Coordinates of C-alpha atoms and ligand atoms in Angstrom, one line a residue:
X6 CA 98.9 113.0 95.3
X7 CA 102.2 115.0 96.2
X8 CA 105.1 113.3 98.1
X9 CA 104.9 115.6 100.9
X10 CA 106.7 114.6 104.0
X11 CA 104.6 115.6 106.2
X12 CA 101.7 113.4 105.3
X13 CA 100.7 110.7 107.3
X14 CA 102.6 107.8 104.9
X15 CA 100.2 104.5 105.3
X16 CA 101.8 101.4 103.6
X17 CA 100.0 98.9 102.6
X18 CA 101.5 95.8 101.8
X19 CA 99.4 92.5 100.0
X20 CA 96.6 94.0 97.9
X21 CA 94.8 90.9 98.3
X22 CA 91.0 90.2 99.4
X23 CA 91.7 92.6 102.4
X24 CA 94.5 94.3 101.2
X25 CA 93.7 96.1 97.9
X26 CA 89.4 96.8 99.7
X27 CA 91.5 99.1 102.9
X28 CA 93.7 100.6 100.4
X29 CA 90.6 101.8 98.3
X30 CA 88.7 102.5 101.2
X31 CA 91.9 104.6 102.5
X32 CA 92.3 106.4 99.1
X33 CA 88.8 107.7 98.8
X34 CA 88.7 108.8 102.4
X35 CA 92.1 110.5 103.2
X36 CA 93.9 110.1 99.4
X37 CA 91.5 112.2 97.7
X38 CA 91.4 115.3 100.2
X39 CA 95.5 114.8 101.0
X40 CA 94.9 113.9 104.5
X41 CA 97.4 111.0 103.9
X42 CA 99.6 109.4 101.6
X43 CA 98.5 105.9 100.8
X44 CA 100.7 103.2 99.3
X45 CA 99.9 99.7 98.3
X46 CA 102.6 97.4 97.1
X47 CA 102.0 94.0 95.6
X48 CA 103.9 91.3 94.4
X49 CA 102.4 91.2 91.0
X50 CA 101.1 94.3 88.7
X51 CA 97.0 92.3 89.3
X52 CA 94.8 91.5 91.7
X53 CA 92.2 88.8 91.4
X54 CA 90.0 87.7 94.0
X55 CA 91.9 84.1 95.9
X56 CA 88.5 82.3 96.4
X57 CA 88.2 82.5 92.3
X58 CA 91.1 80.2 91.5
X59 CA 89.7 76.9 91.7
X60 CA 87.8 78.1 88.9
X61 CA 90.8 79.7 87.4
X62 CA 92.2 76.2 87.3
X63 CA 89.4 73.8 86.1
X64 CA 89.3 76.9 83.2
X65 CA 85.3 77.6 84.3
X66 CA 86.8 80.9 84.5
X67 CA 88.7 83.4 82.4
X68 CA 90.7 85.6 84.8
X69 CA 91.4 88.5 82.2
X70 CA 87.8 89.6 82.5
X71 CA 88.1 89.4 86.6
X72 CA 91.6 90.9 86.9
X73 CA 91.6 94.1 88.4
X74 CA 95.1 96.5 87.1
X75 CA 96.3 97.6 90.3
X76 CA 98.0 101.1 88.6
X77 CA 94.8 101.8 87.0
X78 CA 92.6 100.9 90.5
X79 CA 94.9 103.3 92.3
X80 CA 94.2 105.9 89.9
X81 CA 91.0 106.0 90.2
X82 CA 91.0 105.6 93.5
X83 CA 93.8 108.1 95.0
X84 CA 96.4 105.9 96.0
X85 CA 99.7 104.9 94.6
X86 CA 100.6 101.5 93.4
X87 CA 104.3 100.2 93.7
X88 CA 105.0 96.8 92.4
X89 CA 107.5 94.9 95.1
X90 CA 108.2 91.9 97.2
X91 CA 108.4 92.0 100.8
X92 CA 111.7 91.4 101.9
X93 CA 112.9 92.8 105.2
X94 CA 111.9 95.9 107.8
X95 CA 113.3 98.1 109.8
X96 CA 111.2 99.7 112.7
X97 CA 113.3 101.6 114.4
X98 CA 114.0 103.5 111.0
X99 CA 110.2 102.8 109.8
X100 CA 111.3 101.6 107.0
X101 CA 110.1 98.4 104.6
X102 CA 112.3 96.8 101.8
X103 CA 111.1 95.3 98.7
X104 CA 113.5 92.8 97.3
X105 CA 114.3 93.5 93.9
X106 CA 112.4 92.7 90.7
X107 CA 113.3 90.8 88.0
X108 CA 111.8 90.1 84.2
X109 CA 111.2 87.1 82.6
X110 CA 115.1 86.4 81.1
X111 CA 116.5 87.1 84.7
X112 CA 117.4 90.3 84.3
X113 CA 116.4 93.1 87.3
X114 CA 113.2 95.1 86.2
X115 CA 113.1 96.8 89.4
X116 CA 115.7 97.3 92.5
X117 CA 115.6 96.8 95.6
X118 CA 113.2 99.7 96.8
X119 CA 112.6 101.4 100.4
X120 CA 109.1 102.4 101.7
X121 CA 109.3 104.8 104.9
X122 CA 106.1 104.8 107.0
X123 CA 103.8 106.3 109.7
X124 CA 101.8 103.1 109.7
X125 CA 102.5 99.8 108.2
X126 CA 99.8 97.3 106.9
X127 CA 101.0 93.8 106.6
X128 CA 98.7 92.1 104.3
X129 CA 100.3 89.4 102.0
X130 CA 98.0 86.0 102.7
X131 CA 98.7 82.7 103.2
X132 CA 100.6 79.8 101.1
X133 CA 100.0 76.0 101.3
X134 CA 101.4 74.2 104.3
X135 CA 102.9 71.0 103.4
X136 CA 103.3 70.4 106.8
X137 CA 107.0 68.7 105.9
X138 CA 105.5 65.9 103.6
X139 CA 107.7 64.5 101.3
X140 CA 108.0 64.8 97.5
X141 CA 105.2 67.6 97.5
X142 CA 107.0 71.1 97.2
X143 CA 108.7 69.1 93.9
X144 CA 105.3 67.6 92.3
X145 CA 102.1 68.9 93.8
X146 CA 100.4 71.6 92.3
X147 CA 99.2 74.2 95.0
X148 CA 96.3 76.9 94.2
X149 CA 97.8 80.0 96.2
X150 CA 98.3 82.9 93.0
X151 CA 96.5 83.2 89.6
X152 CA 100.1 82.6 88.5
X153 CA 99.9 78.3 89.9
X154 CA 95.8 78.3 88.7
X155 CA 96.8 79.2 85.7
X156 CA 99.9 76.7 85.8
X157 CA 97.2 73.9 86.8
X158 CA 94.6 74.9 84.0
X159 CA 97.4 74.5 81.3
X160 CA 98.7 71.3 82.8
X161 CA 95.1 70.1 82.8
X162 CA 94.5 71.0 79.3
X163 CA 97.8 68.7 78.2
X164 CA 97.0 66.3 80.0
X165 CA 93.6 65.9 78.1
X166 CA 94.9 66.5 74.9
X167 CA 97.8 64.0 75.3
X168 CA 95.5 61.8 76.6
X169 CA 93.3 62.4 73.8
X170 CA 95.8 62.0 70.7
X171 CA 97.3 58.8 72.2
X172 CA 98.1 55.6 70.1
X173 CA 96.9 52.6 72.6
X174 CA 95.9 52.2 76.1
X175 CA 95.8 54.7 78.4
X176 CA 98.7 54.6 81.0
X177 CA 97.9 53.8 85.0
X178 CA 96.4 57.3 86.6
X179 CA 97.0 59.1 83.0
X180 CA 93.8 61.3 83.9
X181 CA 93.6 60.9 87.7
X182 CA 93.2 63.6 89.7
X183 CA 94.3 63.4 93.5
X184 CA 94.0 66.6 95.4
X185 CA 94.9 66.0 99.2
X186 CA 92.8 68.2 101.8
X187 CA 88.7 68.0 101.8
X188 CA 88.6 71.8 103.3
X189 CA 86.3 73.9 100.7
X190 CA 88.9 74.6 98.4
X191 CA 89.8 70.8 97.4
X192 CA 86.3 70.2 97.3
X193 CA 85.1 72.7 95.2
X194 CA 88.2 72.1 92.6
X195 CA 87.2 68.3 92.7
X196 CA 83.7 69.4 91.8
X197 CA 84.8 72.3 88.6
X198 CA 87.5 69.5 87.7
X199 CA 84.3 66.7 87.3
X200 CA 82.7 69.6 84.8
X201 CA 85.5 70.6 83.3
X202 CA 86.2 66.6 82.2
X203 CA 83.0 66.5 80.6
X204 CA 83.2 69.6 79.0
X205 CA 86.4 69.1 77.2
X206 CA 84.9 65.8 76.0
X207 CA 82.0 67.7 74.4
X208 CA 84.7 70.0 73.2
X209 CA 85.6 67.5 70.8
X210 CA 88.4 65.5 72.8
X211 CA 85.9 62.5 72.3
X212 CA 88.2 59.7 72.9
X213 CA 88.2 60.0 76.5
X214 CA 85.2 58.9 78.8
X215 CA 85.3 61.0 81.4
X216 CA 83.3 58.1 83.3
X217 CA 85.7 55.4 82.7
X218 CA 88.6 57.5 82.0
X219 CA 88.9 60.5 84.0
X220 CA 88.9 59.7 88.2
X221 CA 89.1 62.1 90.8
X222 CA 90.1 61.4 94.3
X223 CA 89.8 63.6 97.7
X224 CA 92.2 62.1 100.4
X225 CA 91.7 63.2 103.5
X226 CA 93.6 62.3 106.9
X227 CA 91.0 63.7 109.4
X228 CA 88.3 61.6 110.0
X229 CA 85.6 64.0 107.9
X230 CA 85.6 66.5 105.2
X231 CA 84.9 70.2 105.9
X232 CA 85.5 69.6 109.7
X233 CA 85.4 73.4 110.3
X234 CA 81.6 73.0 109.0
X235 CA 78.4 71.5 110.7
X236 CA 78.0 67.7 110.4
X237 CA 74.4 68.0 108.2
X238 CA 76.3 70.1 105.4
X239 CA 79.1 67.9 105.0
X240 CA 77.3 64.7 105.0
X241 CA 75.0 66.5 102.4
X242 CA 78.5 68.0 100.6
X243 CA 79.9 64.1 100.7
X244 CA 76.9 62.5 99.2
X245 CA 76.4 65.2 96.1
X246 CA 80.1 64.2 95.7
X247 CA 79.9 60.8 95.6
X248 CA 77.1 61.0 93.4
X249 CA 78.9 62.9 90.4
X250 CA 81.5 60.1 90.9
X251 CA 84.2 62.0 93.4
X252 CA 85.8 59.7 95.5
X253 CA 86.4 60.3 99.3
X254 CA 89.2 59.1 101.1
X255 CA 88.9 60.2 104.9
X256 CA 90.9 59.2 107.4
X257 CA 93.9 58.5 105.1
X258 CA 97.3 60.4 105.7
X259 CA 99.5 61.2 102.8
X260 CA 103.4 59.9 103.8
X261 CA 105.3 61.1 100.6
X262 CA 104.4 62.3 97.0
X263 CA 106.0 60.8 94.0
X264 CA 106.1 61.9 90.3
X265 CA 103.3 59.7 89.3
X266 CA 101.0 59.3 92.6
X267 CA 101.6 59.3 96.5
X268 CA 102.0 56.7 98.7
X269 CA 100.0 56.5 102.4
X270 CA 100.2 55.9 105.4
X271 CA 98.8 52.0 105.2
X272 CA 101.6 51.6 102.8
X273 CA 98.7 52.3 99.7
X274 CA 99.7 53.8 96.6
X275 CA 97.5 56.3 94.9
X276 CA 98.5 56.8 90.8
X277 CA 97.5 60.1 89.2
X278 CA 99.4 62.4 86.9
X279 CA 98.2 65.7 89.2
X280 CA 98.4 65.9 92.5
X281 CA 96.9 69.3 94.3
X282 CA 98.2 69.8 97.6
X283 CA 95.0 71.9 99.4
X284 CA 95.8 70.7 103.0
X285 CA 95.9 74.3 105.2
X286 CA 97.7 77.1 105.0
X287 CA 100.8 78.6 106.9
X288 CA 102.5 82.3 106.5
X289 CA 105.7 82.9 104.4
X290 CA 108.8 82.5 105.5
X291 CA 109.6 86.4 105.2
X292 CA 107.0 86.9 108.3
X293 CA 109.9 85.6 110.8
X294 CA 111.8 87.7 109.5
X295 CA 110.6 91.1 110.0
X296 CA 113.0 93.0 112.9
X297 CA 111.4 90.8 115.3
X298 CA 108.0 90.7 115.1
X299 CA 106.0 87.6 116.5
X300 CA 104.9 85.1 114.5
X301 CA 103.4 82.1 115.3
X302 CA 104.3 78.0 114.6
X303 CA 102.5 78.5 111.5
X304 CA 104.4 81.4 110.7
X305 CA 101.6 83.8 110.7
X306 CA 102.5 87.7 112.8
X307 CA 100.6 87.5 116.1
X308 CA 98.4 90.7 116.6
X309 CA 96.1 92.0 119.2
X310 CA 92.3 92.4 118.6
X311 CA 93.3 95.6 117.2
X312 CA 94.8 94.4 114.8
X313 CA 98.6 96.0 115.7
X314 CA 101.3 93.2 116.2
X315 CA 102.5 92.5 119.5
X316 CA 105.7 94.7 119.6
X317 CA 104.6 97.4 117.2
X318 CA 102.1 99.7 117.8
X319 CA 103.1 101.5 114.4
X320 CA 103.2 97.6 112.4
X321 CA 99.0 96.3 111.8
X322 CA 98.8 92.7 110.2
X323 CA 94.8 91.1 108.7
X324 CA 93.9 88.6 106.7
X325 CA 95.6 85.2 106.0
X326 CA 98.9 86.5 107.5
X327 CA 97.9 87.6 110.5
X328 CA 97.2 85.1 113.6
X329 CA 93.8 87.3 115.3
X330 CA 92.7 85.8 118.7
X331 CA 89.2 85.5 119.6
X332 CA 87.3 86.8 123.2
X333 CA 85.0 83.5 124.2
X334 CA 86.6 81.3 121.7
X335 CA 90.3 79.6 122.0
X336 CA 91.0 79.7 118.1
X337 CA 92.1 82.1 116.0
X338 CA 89.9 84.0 113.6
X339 CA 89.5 81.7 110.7
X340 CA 91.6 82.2 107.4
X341 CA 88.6 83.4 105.7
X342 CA 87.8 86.1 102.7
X343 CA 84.9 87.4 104.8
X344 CA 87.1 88.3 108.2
X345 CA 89.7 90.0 105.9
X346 CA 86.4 92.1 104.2
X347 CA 85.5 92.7 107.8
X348 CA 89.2 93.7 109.5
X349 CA 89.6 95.8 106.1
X350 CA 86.5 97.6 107.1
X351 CA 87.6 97.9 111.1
X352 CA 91.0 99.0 109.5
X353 CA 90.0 102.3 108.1
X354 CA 88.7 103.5 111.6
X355 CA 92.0 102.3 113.2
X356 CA 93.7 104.4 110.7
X357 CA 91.2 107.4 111.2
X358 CA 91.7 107.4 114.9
X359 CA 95.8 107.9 114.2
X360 CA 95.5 110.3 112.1
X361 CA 93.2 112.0 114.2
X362 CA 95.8 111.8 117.0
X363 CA 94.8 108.7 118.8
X364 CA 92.5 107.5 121.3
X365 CA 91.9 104.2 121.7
X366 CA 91.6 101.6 118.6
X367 CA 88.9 99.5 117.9
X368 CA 89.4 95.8 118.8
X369 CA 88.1 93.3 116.1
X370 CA 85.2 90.8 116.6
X371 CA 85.0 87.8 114.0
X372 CA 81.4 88.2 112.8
X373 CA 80.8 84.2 111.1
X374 CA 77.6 84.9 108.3
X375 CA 78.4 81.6 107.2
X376 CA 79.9 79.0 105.5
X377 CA 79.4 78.0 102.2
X378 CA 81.0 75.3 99.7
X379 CA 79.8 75.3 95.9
X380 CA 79.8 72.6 94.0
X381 CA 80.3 73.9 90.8
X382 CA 77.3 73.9 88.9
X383 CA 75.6 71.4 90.8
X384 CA 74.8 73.0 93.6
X385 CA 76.0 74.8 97.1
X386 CA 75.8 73.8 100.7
X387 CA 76.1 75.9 103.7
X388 CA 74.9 78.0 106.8
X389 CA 74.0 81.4 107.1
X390 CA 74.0 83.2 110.4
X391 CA 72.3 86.5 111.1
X392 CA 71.2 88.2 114.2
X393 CA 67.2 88.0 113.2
X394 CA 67.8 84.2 111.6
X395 CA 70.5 82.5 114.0
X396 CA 71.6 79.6 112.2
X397 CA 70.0 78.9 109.4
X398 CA 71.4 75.8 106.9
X399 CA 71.1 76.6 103.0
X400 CA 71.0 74.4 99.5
X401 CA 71.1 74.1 95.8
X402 CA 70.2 77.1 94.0
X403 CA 69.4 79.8 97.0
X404 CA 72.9 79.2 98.7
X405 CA 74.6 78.9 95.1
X406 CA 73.3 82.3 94.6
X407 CA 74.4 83.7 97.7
X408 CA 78.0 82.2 96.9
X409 CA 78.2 84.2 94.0
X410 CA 77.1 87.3 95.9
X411 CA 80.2 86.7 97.9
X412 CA 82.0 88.1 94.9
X413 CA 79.8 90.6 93.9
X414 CA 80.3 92.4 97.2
X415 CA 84.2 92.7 97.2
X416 CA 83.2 94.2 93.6
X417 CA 81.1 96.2 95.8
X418 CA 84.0 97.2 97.8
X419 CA 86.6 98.1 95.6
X420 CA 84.5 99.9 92.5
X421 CA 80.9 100.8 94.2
X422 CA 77.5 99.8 93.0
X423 CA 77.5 101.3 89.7
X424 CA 80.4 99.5 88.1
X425 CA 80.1 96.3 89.6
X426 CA 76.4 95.7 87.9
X427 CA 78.0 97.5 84.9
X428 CA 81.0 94.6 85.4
X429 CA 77.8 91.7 86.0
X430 CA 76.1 93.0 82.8
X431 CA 79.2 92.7 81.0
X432 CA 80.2 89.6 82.2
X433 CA 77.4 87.7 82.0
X434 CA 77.6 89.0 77.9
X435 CA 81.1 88.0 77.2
X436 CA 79.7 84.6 79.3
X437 CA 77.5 84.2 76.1
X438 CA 80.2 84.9 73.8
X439 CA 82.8 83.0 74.3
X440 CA 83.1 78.7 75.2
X441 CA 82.1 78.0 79.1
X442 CA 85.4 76.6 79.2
X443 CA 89.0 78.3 78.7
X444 CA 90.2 76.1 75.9
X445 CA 94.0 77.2 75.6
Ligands
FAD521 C1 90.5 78.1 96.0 C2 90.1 79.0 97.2 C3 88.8 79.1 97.5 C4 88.5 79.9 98.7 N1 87.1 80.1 99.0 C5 86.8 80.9 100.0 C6 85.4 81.1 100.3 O1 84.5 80.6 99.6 N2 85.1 82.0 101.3 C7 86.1 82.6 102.1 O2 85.8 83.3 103.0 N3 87.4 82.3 101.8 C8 87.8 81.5 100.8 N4 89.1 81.3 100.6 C9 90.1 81.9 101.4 C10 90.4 83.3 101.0 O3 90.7 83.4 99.6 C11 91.4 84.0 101.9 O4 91.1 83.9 103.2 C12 91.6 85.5 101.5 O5 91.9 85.7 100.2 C13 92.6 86.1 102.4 O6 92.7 87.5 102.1 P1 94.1 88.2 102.3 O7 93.9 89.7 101.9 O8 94.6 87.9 103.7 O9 95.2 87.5 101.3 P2 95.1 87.3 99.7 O10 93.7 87.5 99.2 O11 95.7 86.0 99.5 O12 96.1 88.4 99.2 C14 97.4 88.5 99.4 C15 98.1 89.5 98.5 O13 99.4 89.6 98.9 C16 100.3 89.6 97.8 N5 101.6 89.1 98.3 C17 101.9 87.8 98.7 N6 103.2 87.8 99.1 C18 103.7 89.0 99.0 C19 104.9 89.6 99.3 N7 105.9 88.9 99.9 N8 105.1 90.9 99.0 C20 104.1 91.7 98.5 N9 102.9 91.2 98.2 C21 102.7 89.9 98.4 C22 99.6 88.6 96.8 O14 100.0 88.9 95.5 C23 98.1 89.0 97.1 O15 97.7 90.0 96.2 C24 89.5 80.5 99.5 C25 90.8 80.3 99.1 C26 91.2 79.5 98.0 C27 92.6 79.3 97.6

């Protein structure tokens, strides 16, 4: 690709579930013939698919073999790659600042850069919302980059092994686990972390009981889990979990968290040595700060059904970071994998139709196929929702199998049919090869 100026210059910035799919999509369509220049700029040099980490974390997974390179992706898929963190913007200029880089001792790696642009993507997901509570920024453990699943699987692992080589009683909460929020993510990390305890047992760390030993708590302050989900699946959800032994605090609000547990609301105090904070999400704090744009109270830019932020015509947000209103229903679309995979898709036309000169854009519809919740091995719950099925509920080994296909279709997306059943193959190989858990 040649840095021509007269190229339509499409930035992309967040190469995440939506992010890195439009930027491939955009490559092969207008990269490859020259039609545009196509940028993506991430915060870190890999990409690996968000709704993976819980497994990340309870070490089910090894994210080397699901990391995607985003220098080699762009290669291969005619678009450039800039590593950089978005720091400010400057629409009347069209111009977007990365903040410098540093390396690990502290020293700068990288600059601060400048990206000049036709159109700007906005793309850079969602982190935790603490919603203000005390003591968790300091000692909760939150599950928004491989960089913090990673953090948590190591963390795990120590607390196992010190747990394992100590001389005497265990100490109050040594190997409890407390994750606050029963949305999907808390519950399907309380369901990998009940594997992962009796794995590391068989492992050889035989002087815990993960029965007696190991406890695992879901605190909830609403009054059910997975409210966003119909009442059948999460009554099914709650039973399967208090049947492998999860306990299920609803209706229980969290006040402050402390170094070794968290107190609540009815003045209880809950001991564990890790706390996971899995309570919602919110937008970074750089997304009030972009020349003006409009965000909302949870810090998320407000867009228009197309998709272009409500003072930029030039500026498009998706995904996570973007707050998306919906025709016949007063919320927004959901913070969801499957609408980024969908806006991604919409995204490409939008794009075609500016560098075709205009016209009017498409507006974005929130298709819901679904819902579904895995827990772990055990099982899955969830609804489907199709046009020839309406709503249909799903369990055990049919909707597991359609939660892994989940996966298998932003493979789909980013390297086509042939290389993501070369990747399965491979996968499920290496799968045979080496432990089911990440031991180190
Ligand atoms: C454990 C877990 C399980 C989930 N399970 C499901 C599920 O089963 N189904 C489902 O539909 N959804 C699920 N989700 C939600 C789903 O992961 C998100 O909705 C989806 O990833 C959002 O896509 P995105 O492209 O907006 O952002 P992301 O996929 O989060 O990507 C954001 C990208 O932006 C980059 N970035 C962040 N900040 C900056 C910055 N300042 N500058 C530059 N780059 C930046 C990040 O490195 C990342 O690559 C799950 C989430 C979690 C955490």
């Amino acid at each position: 690709m040649s840095d021509t100026a007269e190229k339509h210059r499409i930035v992309i910035v967040g190469g995440g579930a939506g992010g890195l799919e439009l930027a491939t999509k955009l490559g092969k369509k207008f990269g490859k013939k020259g039609l545009a220049d196509v940028t993506l700029v991430d915060a870190t040099l890999t990409h690996i698919w968000k709704p993976l980490l819980h497994e990340v974390a309870s070490g089910r997974r090894n994210p080397g073999e699901d990391e995607v390179s985003y220098l080699a992706h762009a290669r291969a898929n005619h678009f450039r790659f800039r590593l950089g963190r978005l720091e400010s913007l400057d629409r009347t200029g069209k111009v977007v600042t990365m903040a410098p880089i540093m390396d690990e001792d502290g020293r700068e790696m990288i600059p601060r850069r400048e990206f000049p642009y036709d159109t700007l993507v906005i793309s850079i997901g969602s982190i935790t919302n603490s919603f203000g509570t005390k003591g968790v920024d300091e000692n909760c453990v939150f599950l928004d980059s491989r960089k913090q699943a990673d953090r948590f699987h190591k963390r795990l692992l120590n607390t196992f092994l010190r747990a394992h080589s100590r001389v005497g009683e265990l100490e109050e909460g040594q190997l409890n686990v407390v994750i606050i929020g029963a949305g999907a993510t808390g519950i399907e990390l309380a369901a990998e972390l009940h594997n992962t305890a009796r794995q590391v047992v068989a492992y050889g760390l035989d002087k815990i009981s993960p029965d007696q030993d190991v406890k695992l708590t879901i605190v909830e302050a609403g009054p059910t889990i997975l409210p966003a989900l119909p009442e059948r699946i999460s009554s099914g959800v709650l039973k399967q979990l208090r049947h492998i032994g999860v306990e299920v605090l609803t209706g229980v609000k969290v006040t402050e968290v402390v170094e070794n547990g968290l107190n609540t609301e009815t003045g209880e105090f809950i001991p564990a040595a890790i706390k996971v904070w899995a309570a919602g999400i919110k937008g970074a704090d750089v997304l009030a700060k972009l020349d003006g744009l409009e965000v909302n109270r949870i810090n998320q830019l407000v867009v228009r059904p197309t998709l272009q932020t409500t003072h930029d015509d030039n500026i498009f947000a998706f995904g996570d970071c973007a707050a998306c209103p919906q025709k016949d229903n007063p919320r927004n679309v959901p913070p969801r994998a499957q609408a980024a995979h969908q806006q991604a898709s919409m995204l490409v036309k939008s794009i075609a139709s500016r560098l075709g000169g205009g016209g009017t854009l498409p507006e974005y519809v929130y298709k819901d196929h679904g819902s579904l919740v895995s827990l772990s091995e055990h099982t899955a719950f969830g609804t489907l929702m199709g046009n020839l099925t309406g709503d249909v509920m799903v369990s055990g080994r049919i909707a597991r199998i359609i939660y892994v296909s989940l996966y298998r279709m932003h493979l789909m997306a980013l390297h086509g049919p042939i290389a993501t059943m070369l990747k399965v193959v491979t996968q499920w190989m290496t799968g045979r090869l080496r432990p089911a858990l990440k031991l180190h």
